[in-house]
Every structure is written in C-alpha cells, then in structure tokens.
N, CA, C and O atoms as a DFTB+ gen file, in Angstrom:
528 C
 N C O
     1  1      61.371     -36.224       4.081
     2  2      60.571     -36.750       3.002
     3  2      59.358     -35.875       2.798
     4  3      58.770     -35.370       3.754
     5  1      59.006     -35.708       1.604
     6  2      57.847     -34.908       1.265
     7  2      56.729     -35.825       0.817
     8  3      56.926     -37.021       0.605
     9  1      55.568     -35.247       0.679
    10  2      54.409     -36.034       0.258
    11  2      54.603     -36.636      -1.129
    12  3      54.081     -37.712      -1.420
    13  1      55.324     -35.970      -1.951
    14  2      55.547     -36.468      -3.304
    15  2      56.397     -37.717      -3.310
    16  3      56.246     -38.559      -4.195
    17  1      57.290     -37.860      -2.342
    18  2      58.164     -39.030      -2.319
    19  2      57.428     -40.275      -1.817
    20  3      57.875     -41.391      -2.079
    21  1      56.349     -40.114      -1.127
    22  2      55.581     -41.259      -0.631
    23  2      54.902     -41.994      -1.789
    24  3      54.688     -43.204      -1.716
    25  1      54.578     -41.295      -2.810
    26  2      53.929     -41.929      -3.948
    27  2      54.863     -42.888      -4.679
    28  3      54.420     -43.751      -5.437
    29  1      56.134     -42.725      -4.444
    30  2      57.113     -43.561      -5.118
    31  2      57.314     -44.893      -4.397
    32  3      57.989     -45.781      -4.919
    33  1      56.722     -45.046      -3.177
    34  2      56.916     -46.269      -2.405
    35  2      55.978     -47.332      -2.965
    36  3      54.792     -47.083      -3.180
    37  1      56.533     -48.522      -3.198
    38  2      55.732     -49.617      -3.724
    39  2      55.784     -50.757      -2.730
    40  3      56.812     -51.007      -2.101
    41  1      54.677     -51.437      -2.596
    42  2      54.593     -52.568      -1.685
    43  2      55.103     -53.811      -2.394
    44  3      54.866     -54.039      -3.580
    45  1      55.812     -54.595      -1.609
    46  2      56.299     -55.849      -2.142
    47  2      55.151     -56.852      -2.179
    48  3      54.277     -56.840      -1.312
    49  1      55.159     -57.677      -3.140
    50  2      54.117     -58.668      -3.272
    51  2      54.728     -60.052      -3.026
    52  3      54.862     -60.869      -3.936
    53  1      55.095     -60.282      -1.748
    54  2      55.635     -61.584      -1.389
    55  2      54.789     -62.166      -0.264
    56  3      53.847     -61.523       0.201
    57  1      55.122     -63.390       0.181
    58  2      54.343     -64.076       1.198
    59  2      54.318     -63.315       2.517
    60  3      53.277     -63.205       3.165
    61  1      55.459     -62.798       2.901
    62  2      55.551     -62.085       4.183
    63  2      54.673     -60.844       4.176
    64  3      53.923     -60.629       5.128
    65  1      54.736     -60.048       3.168
    66  2      53.940     -58.816       3.119
    67  2      52.438     -59.145       3.037
    68  3      51.606     -58.435       3.602
    69  1      52.107     -60.238       2.320
    70  2      50.705     -60.645       2.267
    71  2      50.224     -61.125       3.639
    72  3      49.089     -60.854       4.030
    73  1      51.082     -61.834       4.363
    74  2      50.722     -62.307       5.698
    75  2      50.547     -61.137       6.651
    76  3      49.599     -61.128       7.436
    77  1      51.426     -60.158       6.606
    78  2      51.315     -58.963       7.450
    79  2      50.013     -58.217       7.111
    80  3      49.303     -57.770       8.012
    81  1      49.705     -58.085       5.832
    82  2      48.479     -57.389       5.415
    83  2      47.247     -58.158       5.893
    84  3      46.279     -57.557       6.359
    85  1      47.285     -59.493       5.777
    86  2      46.126     -60.270       6.233
    87  2      46.020     -60.245       7.748
    88  3      44.911     -60.254       8.282
    89  1      47.154     -60.214       8.461
    90  2      47.116     -60.090       9.928
    91  2      46.511     -58.756      10.339
    92  3      45.706     -58.688      11.268
    93  1      46.907     -57.695       9.638
    94  2      46.330     -56.377       9.938
    95  2      44.828     -56.384       9.663
    96  3      44.046     -55.847      10.446
    97  1      44.433     -56.990       8.556
    98  2      43.014     -57.070       8.213
    99  2      42.273     -57.923       9.239
   100  3      41.164     -57.573       9.643
   101  1      42.873     -59.041       9.667
   102  2      42.259     -59.906      10.680
   103  2      42.124     -59.184      12.008
   104  3      41.103     -59.296      12.688
   105  1      43.164     -58.439      12.372
   106  2      43.108     -57.673      13.618
   107  2      42.009     -56.615      13.529
   108  3      41.262     -56.403      14.484
   109  1      41.921     -55.965      12.391
   110  2      40.900     -54.933      12.196
   111  2      39.499     -55.559      12.248
   112  3      38.588     -55.007      12.865
   113  1      39.338     -56.718      11.593
   114  2      38.034     -57.406      11.630
   115  2      37.691     -57.846      13.051
   116  3      36.555     -57.706      13.505
   117  1      38.688     -58.374      13.735
   118  2      38.470     -58.832      15.128
   119  2      38.110     -57.649      16.024
   120  3      37.203     -57.753      16.849
   121  1      38.809     -56.533      15.871
   122  2      38.530     -55.347      16.690
   123  2      37.120     -54.826      16.415
   124  3      36.414     -54.440      17.347
   125  1      36.701     -54.812      15.147
   126  2      35.347     -54.333      14.845
   127  2      34.298     -55.310      15.378
   128  3      33.228     -54.897      15.824
   129  1      34.610     -56.610      15.328
   130  2      33.691     -57.605      15.871
   131  2      33.565     -57.451      17.385
   132  3      32.460     -57.555      17.918
   133  1      34.672     -57.205      18.089
   134  2      34.638     -56.997      19.540
   135  2      33.861     -55.731      19.871
   136  3      33.080     -55.709      20.823
   137  1      34.071     -54.686      19.096
   138  2      33.339     -53.431      19.330
   139  2      31.837     -53.642      19.120
   140  3      31.023     -53.144      19.897
   141  1      31.477     -54.374      18.076
   142  2      30.074     -54.641      17.778
   143  2      29.434     -55.447      18.912
   144  3      28.325     -55.132      19.344
   145  1      30.123     -56.481      19.393
   146  2      29.605     -57.286      20.504
   147  2      29.465     -56.445      21.773
   148  3      28.471     -56.548      22.493
   149  1      30.458     -55.624      22.032
   150  2      30.421     -54.752      23.213
   151  2      29.244     -53.784      23.117
   152  3      28.538     -53.554      24.100
   153  1      29.036     -53.214      21.918
   154  2      27.921     -52.290      21.709
   155  2      26.586     -53.005      21.931
   156  3      25.699     -52.468      22.594
   157  1      26.439     -54.215      21.381
   158  2      25.199     -54.984      21.547
   159  2      24.983     -55.317      23.014
   160  3      23.858     -55.234      23.508
   161  1      26.051     -55.696      23.720
   162  2      25.941     -55.999      25.150
   163  2      25.502     -54.769      25.949
   164  3      24.635     -54.864      26.817
   165  1      26.098     -53.631      25.655
   166  2      25.737     -52.393      26.373
   167  2      24.284     -52.025      26.081
   168  3      23.551     -51.642      26.992
   169  1      23.857     -52.138      24.819
   170  2      22.470     -51.813      24.466
   171  2      21.514     -52.791      25.147
   172  3      20.450     -52.388      25.616
   173  1      21.885     -54.073      25.205
   174  2      21.030     -55.069      25.855
   175  2      20.905     -54.794      27.348
   176  3      19.810     -54.880      27.902
   177  1      22.012     -54.465      28.001
   178  2      21.972     -54.157      29.437
   179  2      21.130     -52.904      29.675
   180  3      20.308     -52.865      30.590
   181  1      21.342     -51.882      28.846
   182  2      20.560     -50.651      28.989
   183  2      19.070     -50.929      28.772
   184  3      18.230     -50.413      29.510
   185  1      18.737     -51.742      27.764
   186  2      17.342     -52.100      27.503
   187  2      16.733     -52.861      28.676
   188  3      15.588     -52.619      29.057
   189  1      17.516     -53.791      29.250
   190  2      17.014     -54.550      30.402
   191  2      16.766     -53.618      31.583
   192  3      15.762     -53.754      32.282
   193  1      17.674     -52.675      31.808
   194  2      17.484     -51.722      32.909
   195  2      16.259     -50.845      32.675
   196  3      15.501     -50.573      33.606
   197  1      16.066     -50.406      31.442
   198  2      14.890     -49.584      31.123
   199  2      13.613     -50.388      31.367
   200  3      12.654     -49.870      31.939
   201  1      13.599     -51.651      30.937
   202  2      12.418     -52.486      31.172
   203  2      12.179     -52.708      32.661
   204  3      11.043     -52.629      33.128
   205  1      13.240     -52.985      33.404
   206  2      13.100     -53.227      34.836
   207  2      12.567     -51.994      35.555
   208  3      11.616     -52.088      36.332
   209  1      13.178     -50.837      35.297
   210  2      12.734     -49.625      35.987
   211  2      11.367     -49.166      35.482
   212  3      10.601     -48.570      36.239
   213  1      11.052     -49.433      34.222
   214  2       9.721     -49.119      33.709
   215  2       8.657     -49.954      34.414
   216  3       7.597     -49.447      34.781
   217  1       8.955     -51.242      34.599
   218  2       8.029     -52.117      35.325
   219  2       7.873     -51.629      36.767
   220  3       6.759     -51.571      37.288
   221  1       8.975     -51.283      37.400
   222  2       8.913     -50.791      38.780
   223  2       8.073     -49.515      38.859
   224  3       7.286     -49.340      39.790
   225  1       8.241     -48.639      37.892
   226  2       7.485     -47.381      37.878
   227  2       5.990     -47.643      37.712
   228  3       5.172     -47.055      38.420
   229  1       5.639     -48.511      36.793
   230  2       4.220     -48.825      36.569
   231  2       3.637     -49.516      37.796
   232  3       2.520     -49.209      38.210
   233  1       4.381     -50.438      38.371
   234  2       3.914     -51.151      39.564
   235  2       3.738     -50.185      40.739
   236  3       2.770     -50.287      41.492
   237  1       4.664     -49.262      40.888
   238  2       4.574     -48.280      41.970
   239  2       3.378     -47.363      41.778
   240  3       2.691     -47.028      42.743
   241  1       3.122     -46.956      40.545
   242  2       1.964     -46.096      40.285
   243  2       0.662     -46.839      40.593
   244  3      -0.274     -46.250      41.133
   245  1       0.601     -48.119      40.254
   246  2      -0.604     -48.912      40.545
   247  2      -0.800     -49.030      42.056
   248  3      -1.917     -48.893      42.555
   249  1       0.289     -49.284      42.778
   250  2       0.197     -49.369      44.245
   251  2      -0.214     -48.031      44.846
   252  3      -1.008     -47.985      45.786
   253  1       0.327     -46.941      44.304
   254  2      -0.029     -45.613      44.795
   255  2      -1.510     -45.343      44.582
   256  3      -2.174     -44.794      45.461
   257  1      -2.028     -45.722      43.432
   258  2      -3.450     -45.531      43.156
   259  2      -4.296     -46.342      44.128
   260  3      -5.312     -45.858      44.627
   261  1      -3.881     -47.568      44.394
   262  2      -4.625     -48.421      45.319
   263  2      -4.586     -47.848      46.734
   264  3      -5.601     -47.851      47.431
   265  1      -3.433     -47.360      47.160
   266  2      -3.313     -46.786      48.502
   267  2      -4.138     -45.505      48.612
   268  3      -4.775     -45.262      49.638
   269  1      -4.128     -44.687      47.561
   270  2      -4.950     -43.470      47.579
   271  2      -6.433     -43.820      47.689
   272  3      -7.183     -43.140      48.390
   273  1      -6.850     -44.865      47.008
   274  2      -8.248     -45.307      47.105
   275  2      -8.551     -45.783      48.528
   276  3      -9.613     -45.474      49.070
   277  1      -7.642     -46.521      49.127
   278  2      -7.847     -46.989      50.501
   279  2      -7.894     -45.817      51.474
   280  3      -8.684     -45.822      52.418
   281  1      -7.047     -44.811      51.247
   282  2      -7.043     -43.631      52.121
   283  2      -8.379     -42.909      52.009
   284  3      -8.950     -42.501      53.021
   285  1      -8.881     -42.750      50.792
   286  2     -10.167     -42.070      50.603
   287  2     -11.290     -42.848      51.294
   288  3     -12.151     -42.258      51.947
   289  1     -11.274     -44.165      51.145
   290  2     -12.295     -44.992      51.798
   291  2     -12.184     -44.888      53.316
   292  3     -13.192     -44.795      54.016
   293  1     -10.951     -44.906      53.816
   294  2     -10.743     -44.798      55.266
   295  2     -11.194     -43.442      55.788
   296  3     -11.735     -43.356      56.890
   297  1     -10.980     -42.381      55.015
   298  2     -11.419     -41.058      55.448
   299  2     -12.940     -40.986      55.513
   300  3     -13.495     -40.376      56.427
   301  1     -13.612     -41.603      54.551
   302  2     -15.080     -41.628      54.578
   303  2     -15.553     -42.389      55.816
   304  3     -16.460     -41.948      56.523
   305  1     -14.917     -43.552      56.067
   306  2     -15.285     -44.339      57.250
   307  2     -15.003     -43.571      58.536
   308  3     -15.780     -43.641      59.488
   309  1     -13.895     -42.839      58.566
   310  2     -13.555     -42.048      59.751
   311  2     -14.613     -40.982      60.009
   312  3     -15.028     -40.784      61.151
   313  1     -15.053     -40.294      58.958
   314  2     -16.080     -39.265      59.134
   315  2     -17.380     -39.876      59.639
   316  3     -18.050     -39.301      60.497
   317  1     -17.737     -41.048      59.105
   318  2     -18.956     -41.714      59.578
   319  2     -18.820     -42.106      61.044
   320  3     -19.759     -41.924      61.818
   321  1     -17.686     -42.631      61.429
   322  2     -17.468     -43.031      62.822
   323  2     -17.426     -41.814      63.741
   324  3     -17.882     -41.884      64.882
   325  1     -16.875     -40.686      63.249
   326  2     -16.863     -39.472      64.065
   327  2     -18.285     -38.965      64.287
   328  3     -18.621     -38.518      65.384
   329  1     -19.130     -39.032      63.240
   330  2     -20.536     -38.632      63.406
   331  2     -21.232     -39.555      64.409
   332  3     -21.973     -39.100      65.281
   333  1     -20.984     -40.840      64.270
   334  2     -21.585     -41.819      65.179
   335  2     -21.108     -41.569      66.610
   336  3     -21.897     -41.654      67.551
   337  1     -19.833     -41.265      66.774
   338  2     -19.264     -40.976      68.097
   339  2     -19.891     -39.720      68.689
   340  3     -20.208     -39.679      69.878
   341  1     -20.070     -38.699      67.859
   342  2     -20.695     -37.457      68.345
   343  2     -22.133     -37.726      68.782
   344  3     -22.596     -37.204      69.796
   345  1     -22.838     -38.556      67.992
   346  2     -24.217     -38.891      68.334
   347  2     -24.271     -39.671      69.659
   348  3     -25.128     -39.411      70.503
   349  1     -23.354     -40.618      69.829
   350  2     -23.314     -41.387      71.073
   351  2     -22.947     -40.511      72.266
   352  3     -23.486     -40.689      73.359
   353  1     -22.025     -39.557      72.056
   354  2     -21.664     -38.633      73.146
   355  2     -22.855     -37.773      73.542
   356  3     -23.051     -37.483      74.722
   357  1     -23.658     -37.362      72.545
   358  2     -24.840     -36.560      72.891
   359  2     -25.857     -37.419      73.640
   360  3     -26.537     -36.927      74.540
   361  1     -25.967     -38.700      73.278
   362  2     -26.868     -39.595      74.007
   363  2     -26.374     -39.797      75.443
   364  3     -27.179     -39.883      76.370
   365  1     -25.058     -39.873      75.625
   366  2     -24.508     -40.010      76.981
   367  2     -24.866     -38.786      77.812
   368  3     -25.260     -38.902      78.973
   369  1     -24.725     -37.611      77.203
   370  2     -25.076     -36.385      77.925
   371  2     -26.565     -36.369      78.267
   372  3     -26.956     -35.941      79.353
   373  1     -27.387     -36.838      77.334
   374  2     -28.820     -36.866      77.588
   375  2     -29.166     -37.876      78.682
   376  3     -30.071     -37.640      79.482
   377  1     -28.454     -38.989      78.716
   378  2     -28.729     -39.992      79.754
   379  2     -28.356     -39.481      81.139
   380  3     -28.882     -39.976      82.136
   381  1     -27.477     -38.522      81.220
   382  2     -27.141     -37.914      82.507
   383  2     -28.202     -36.907      82.955
   384  3     -28.198     -36.476      84.108
   385  1     -29.101     -36.534      82.058
   386  2     -30.193     -35.616      82.373
   387  2     -31.362     -36.454      82.917
   388  3     -31.847     -37.363      82.245
   389  1     -31.800     -36.139      84.128
   390  2     -32.861     -36.925      84.777
   391  2     -34.176     -36.853      84.022
   392  3     -34.871     -37.864      83.919
   393  1     -34.540     -35.701      83.495
   394  2     -35.807     -35.567      82.776
   395  2     -35.822     -36.463      81.528
   396  3     -36.811     -37.140      81.250
   397  1     -34.723     -36.454      80.793
   398  2     -34.647     -37.288      79.587
   399  2     -34.673     -38.771      79.965
   400  3     -35.330     -39.571      79.299
   401  1     -33.978     -39.124      81.004
   402  2     -33.928     -40.519      81.435
   403  2     -35.321     -41.006      81.843
   404  3     -35.709     -42.123      81.500
   405  1     -36.071     -40.183      82.568
   406  2     -37.432     -40.568      82.953
   407  2     -38.317     -40.721      81.711
   408  3     -39.100     -41.666      81.617
   409  1     -38.192     -39.800      80.772
   410  2     -38.974     -39.865      79.546
   411  2     -38.644     -41.134      78.767
   412  3     -39.544     -41.784      78.236
   413  1     -37.368     -41.492      78.694
   414  2     -36.939     -42.693      77.996
   415  2     -37.482     -43.951      78.667
   416  3     -37.974     -44.857      77.995
   417  1     -37.392     -44.002      79.994
   418  2     -37.897     -45.163      80.732
   419  2     -39.410     -45.306      80.570
   420  3     -39.921     -46.417      80.433
   421  1     -40.115     -44.190      80.586
   422  2     -41.571     -44.240      80.446
   423  2     -41.970     -44.716      79.045
   424  3     -42.885     -45.528      78.908
   425  1     -41.297     -44.222      78.010
   426  2     -41.706     -44.572      76.648
   427  2     -41.241     -45.968      76.246
   428  3     -41.982     -46.695      75.584
   429  1     -40.049     -46.346      76.627
   430  2     -39.494     -47.616      76.169
   431  2     -39.942     -48.792      77.039
   432  3     -40.273     -49.861      76.528
   433  1     -39.948     -48.587      78.328
   434  2     -40.198     -49.702      79.241
   435  2     -41.515     -49.574      80.001
   436  3     -41.777     -50.348      80.921
   437  1     -42.331     -48.619      79.629
   438  2     -43.626     -48.384      80.279
   439  2     -43.485     -48.272      81.800
   440  3     -44.270     -48.844      82.556
   441  1     -42.488     -47.538      82.219
   442  2     -42.227     -47.323      83.645
   443  2     -43.189     -46.260      84.158
   444  3     -43.421     -45.247      83.497
   445  1     -43.751     -46.503      85.353
   446  2     -44.650     -45.522      85.961
   447  2     -44.234     -45.285      87.398
   448  3     -43.620     -46.132      88.047
   449  1     -44.588     -44.113      87.866
   450  2     -44.348     -43.812      89.273
   451  2     -45.446     -44.477      90.084
   452  3     -46.501     -44.811      89.543
   453  1     -45.219     -44.668      91.339
   454  2     -46.241     -45.296      92.170
   455  2     -47.455     -44.363      92.252
   456  3     -47.318     -43.161      92.480
   457  1     -48.627     -44.937      92.062
   458  2     -49.862     -44.169      92.111
   459  2     -50.201     -43.526      90.776
   460  3     -51.209     -42.825      90.694
   461  1     -49.444     -43.720      89.770
   462  2     -49.670     -43.104      88.464
   463  2     -50.375     -44.116      87.563
   464  3     -50.041     -45.301      87.594
   465  1     -51.344     -43.669      86.759
   466  2     -52.085     -44.545      85.862
   467  2     -51.711     -44.204      84.432
   468  3     -51.654     -43.033      84.056
   469  1     -51.455     -45.243      83.630
   470  2     -51.084     -45.046      82.227
   471  2     -52.267     -45.451      81.370
   472  3     -52.839     -46.526      81.552
   473  1     -52.630     -44.589      80.439
   474  2     -53.728     -44.866      79.517
   475  2     -53.142     -45.102      78.136
   476  3     -52.310     -44.332      77.656
   477  1     -53.586     -46.172      77.511
   478  2     -53.120     -46.498      76.169
   479  2     -54.147     -45.988      75.177
   480  3     -55.312     -46.382      75.228
   481  1     -53.726     -45.120      74.282
   482  2     -54.607     -44.554      73.268
   483  2     -54.495     -45.372      71.978
   484  3     -53.471     -46.015      71.745
   485  1     -55.529     -45.353      71.143
   486  2     -55.507     -46.184      69.928
   487  2     -54.345     -45.849      68.983
   488  3     -53.781     -46.765      68.384
   489  1     -53.975     -44.598      68.831
   490  2     -52.904     -44.206      67.925
   491  2     -51.535     -44.298      68.599
   492  3     -50.518     -44.036      67.957
   493  1     -51.494     -44.653      69.833
   494  2     -50.262     -44.708      70.586
   495  2     -49.540     -46.012      70.264
   496  3     -50.174     -47.066      70.205
   497  1     -48.244     -45.963      70.058
   498  2     -47.465     -47.143      69.679
   499  2     -47.045     -47.971      70.887
   500  3     -46.553     -49.087      70.715
   501  1     -47.221     -47.469      72.083
   502  2     -46.770     -48.190      73.280
   503  2     -47.628     -49.439      73.468
   504  3     -48.785     -49.489      73.052
   505  1     -47.037     -50.430      74.096
   506  2     -47.757     -51.698      74.344
   507  2     -48.836     -51.449      75.399
   508  3     -48.725     -50.529      76.209
   509  1     -49.852     -52.257      75.379
   510  2     -50.948     -52.124      76.323
   511  2     -50.454     -52.524      77.717
   512  3     -50.017     -53.656      77.925
   513  1     -50.525     -51.600      78.655
   514  2     -49.995     -51.827      80.005
   515  2     -50.897     -52.809      80.741
   516  3     -50.403     -53.606      81.539
   517  1     -52.187     -52.776      80.498
   518  2     -53.106     -53.657      81.222
   519  2     -52.980     -55.108      80.796
   520  3     -53.473     -55.998      81.488
   521  1     -52.326     -55.363      79.665
   522  2     -52.142     -56.735      79.183
   523  2     -51.091     -57.464      80.008
   524  3     -51.036     -58.694      79.986
   525  1     -50.265     -56.734      80.729
   526  2     -49.188     -57.372      81.519
   527  2     -49.756     -58.051      82.676
   528  3     -49.022     -58.647      83.464
C-alpha cells in the first residue's frame, strides 16, 4: 500500500466505531491525567525535599555560627586563665625565695625579728604596730 491509498480509507460511522473512538479518547485522557498527577506528585516530593534540606542547611549554619562564637569566647577565657596561671606560677617561685617571703611577711603581717623595732611613718600604709 502506498500513501495515496490511505486517503481512500473511510471510517465507518456506527456505534461500534464510535465506542472504540471514545474508548481511545478516554484512555488517552486517563493516561494524560495519570501523567499529570504523577508529575505533580514528583514536583511536590522534590519541593518538600528542597524545603527540608534548606531548613537543615540554615539550621546547621546557625549552629556553626553559635559554636564558632563559643570557641572564640573559650579561647579568650583560655588566654586569660593561662596569664593567671603564669602569674600564680611566678608567685610560687617567689614564695620559694626566702628574701621575698621575709619581705612579704614584714609588709603584710608586720612580722619582725626578735630585737627589731618597727617605726610607722605618716605616709606609710602599714598598720600602727604599737596599737597592738
């Protein structure tokens, strides 16, 4: 058969042929409706996943920022504590020095050696020894 002979074919216009044509049309409509629903479902699932992972990303970035702030604060506190520790270690070393220890005892607690006299001067911050 050639293409020219196809033009000579005529469709019957009876109940059966109309039913077959409407069944084909119904099947085509149903298939397009199923495809449309499937497409909407896929787009909805993809949109939900994008929203979920977007929320997770934003939440993670906020947590990261908070942790970075805590790390910075902790580093500042660590440096302060290290300075304080170094200062205390130097005081420990000084307390092991007898000359420094005697000077500290004399100034803070008004300690005197036996036979030694302490004079309180007007500009001196030490407490009056004779008042004891």
